[in-house]
Amino acid sequence: MLKKIILLIIGMAVLLFAGISCTQYERDGYNPKPFNSPAGWEIQPYQNYQLRN
């Protein structure tokens, strides 16, 4: 009985990991996250601060 449960868990893990993979778009070298775009704090570093003289 324990052997069947272990085999069932291993089988489910194999199916789970076989279904999780990269898309063809990612395998071609494209990434949906634009790493070369500047962060918001780089564009407007003092947007919430009022500078006083």
Coordinates of N, CA and C in Angstrom, one line a residue:
M1 N 0.8 -1.2 0.0 CA 0.0 0.0 0.0 C 0.9 1.3 0.0
L2 N 1.9 1.3 0.8 CA 2.8 2.4 0.9 C 3.6 2.6 -0.4
K3 N 3.9 1.5 -1.0 CA 4.7 1.5 -2.3 C 3.8 2.1 -3.3
K4 N 2.5 1.8 -3.4 CA 1.6 2.4 -4.4 C 1.4 3.9 -4.1
I5 N 1.4 4.3 -2.9 CA 1.2 5.8 -2.6 C 2.5 6.5 -3.0
I6 N 3.7 5.9 -2.7 CA 4.9 6.6 -3.1 C 5.0 6.7 -4.7
L7 N 4.6 5.6 -5.4 CA 4.7 5.6 -6.8 C 3.7 6.6 -7.4
L8 N 2.5 6.8 -6.7 CA 1.5 7.7 -7.2 C 2.1 9.2 -7.0
I9 N 2.7 9.4 -5.9 CA 3.3 10.8 -5.6 C 4.4 11.1 -6.6
I10 N 5.3 10.1 -6.9 CA 6.3 10.3 -7.8 C 5.8 10.5 -9.2
G11 N 4.7 9.8 -9.6 CA 4.1 10.0 -10.9 C 3.5 11.3 -11.0
M12 N 2.8 11.8 -10.0 CA 2.2 13.1 -10.0 C 3.3 14.2 -10.1
A13 N 4.4 14.0 -9.4 CA 5.5 15.0 -9.5 C 6.1 15.0 -10.9
V14 N 6.3 13.9 -11.5 CA 6.8 13.8 -12.9 C 5.9 14.6 -13.8
L15 N 4.6 14.3 -13.7 CA 3.6 15.0 -14.6 C 3.6 16.5 -14.3
L16 N 3.7 16.9 -13.1 CA 3.8 18.3 -12.7 C 5.0 19.0 -13.3
F17 N 6.2 18.4 -13.2 CA 7.4 19.0 -13.7 C 7.5 18.9 -15.2
A18 N 6.8 17.9 -15.8 CA 6.8 17.8 -17.2 C 6.0 18.9 -17.8
G19 N 4.9 19.3 -17.1 CA 4.0 20.4 -17.6 C 4.6 21.8 -17.4
I20 N 5.5 22.0 -16.5 CA 6.1 23.3 -16.3 C 7.4 23.4 -17.1
S21 N 7.3 24.3 -18.0 CA 8.5 24.5 -18.8 C 8.5 25.9 -19.4
C22 N 9.5 26.2 -20.1 CA 9.6 27.5 -20.8 C 8.7 27.5 -22.0
T23 N 8.3 28.7 -22.4 CA 7.6 28.8 -23.6 C 8.6 28.9 -24.8
Q24 N 8.1 28.8 -26.0 CA 9.0 28.9 -27.1 C 9.6 30.3 -27.2
Y25 N 8.8 31.3 -26.8 CA 9.2 32.7 -26.8 C 10.4 32.9 -25.9
E26 N 10.3 32.2 -24.7 CA 11.5 32.3 -23.8 C 12.7 31.5 -24.2
R27 N 12.4 30.4 -24.9 CA 13.5 29.6 -25.4 C 14.3 30.3 -26.5
D28 N 13.6 31.2 -27.2 CA 14.2 31.9 -28.3 C 15.1 33.1 -27.8
G29 N 15.0 33.3 -26.5 CA 15.9 34.3 -25.9 C 15.2 35.6 -25.5
Y30 N 13.9 35.7 -25.6 CA 13.1 36.9 -25.3 C 12.6 36.8 -23.8
N31 N 12.6 37.9 -23.2 CA 12.1 37.9 -21.8 C 11.0 38.9 -21.7
P32 N 9.9 38.6 -21.1 CA 8.8 39.6 -21.0 C 9.1 40.8 -20.1
K33 N 10.1 40.6 -19.2 CA 10.4 41.7 -18.3 C 11.5 42.6 -19.0
P34 N 11.2 43.9 -19.2 CA 12.3 44.7 -19.8 C 13.4 45.1 -18.8
F35 N 14.5 44.4 -18.9 CA 15.6 44.7 -18.0 C 16.3 46.0 -18.3
N36 N 16.1 46.5 -19.5 CA 16.9 47.7 -19.9 C 16.1 49.0 -19.7
S37 N 14.9 48.9 -19.1 CA 14.1 50.1 -18.9 C 14.5 50.7 -17.5
P38 N 14.6 52.0 -17.4 CA 15.0 52.6 -16.1 C 13.8 52.4 -15.0
A39 N 14.2 52.3 -13.8 CA 13.2 52.3 -12.7 C 12.6 53.6 -12.5
G40 N 11.4 53.6 -11.9 CA 10.7 54.9 -11.6 C 11.5 55.9 -10.8
W41 N 12.3 55.4 -9.8 CA 13.0 56.4 -9.0 C 14.2 57.0 -9.8
E42 N 14.6 56.3 -10.9 CA 15.7 56.9 -11.7 C 15.1 58.0 -12.7
I43 N 13.9 57.8 -13.1 CA 13.2 58.8 -13.9 C 12.9 60.1 -13.1
Q44 N 12.2 59.9 -12.0 CA 11.8 61.0 -11.1 C 12.3 60.7 -9.7
P45 N 13.6 61.0 -9.4 CA 14.1 60.7 -8.1 C 13.5 61.4 -6.9
Y46 N 13.0 62.6 -7.1 CA 12.5 63.4 -6.0 C 11.0 63.8 -6.2
Q47 N 10.2 62.8 -6.7 CA 8.8 63.1 -7.1 C 7.9 63.4 -5.8
N48 N 8.2 62.8 -4.7 CA 7.4 63.0 -3.5 C 8.0 64.0 -2.5
Y49 N 9.2 64.5 -2.8 CA 9.8 65.4 -1.9 C 9.7 66.9 -2.4
Q50 N 9.5 67.8 -1.5 CA 9.4 69.2 -1.8 C 10.8 69.8 -1.3
L51 N 11.5 70.3 -2.3 CA 12.8 70.9 -1.9 C 12.6 72.3 -1.4
R52 N 13.2 72.6 -0.3 CA 13.1 74.0 0.3 C 14.4 74.6 0.3
N53 N 14.4 75.9 0.1 CA 15.7 76.7 0.1 C 15.8 77.4 1.4

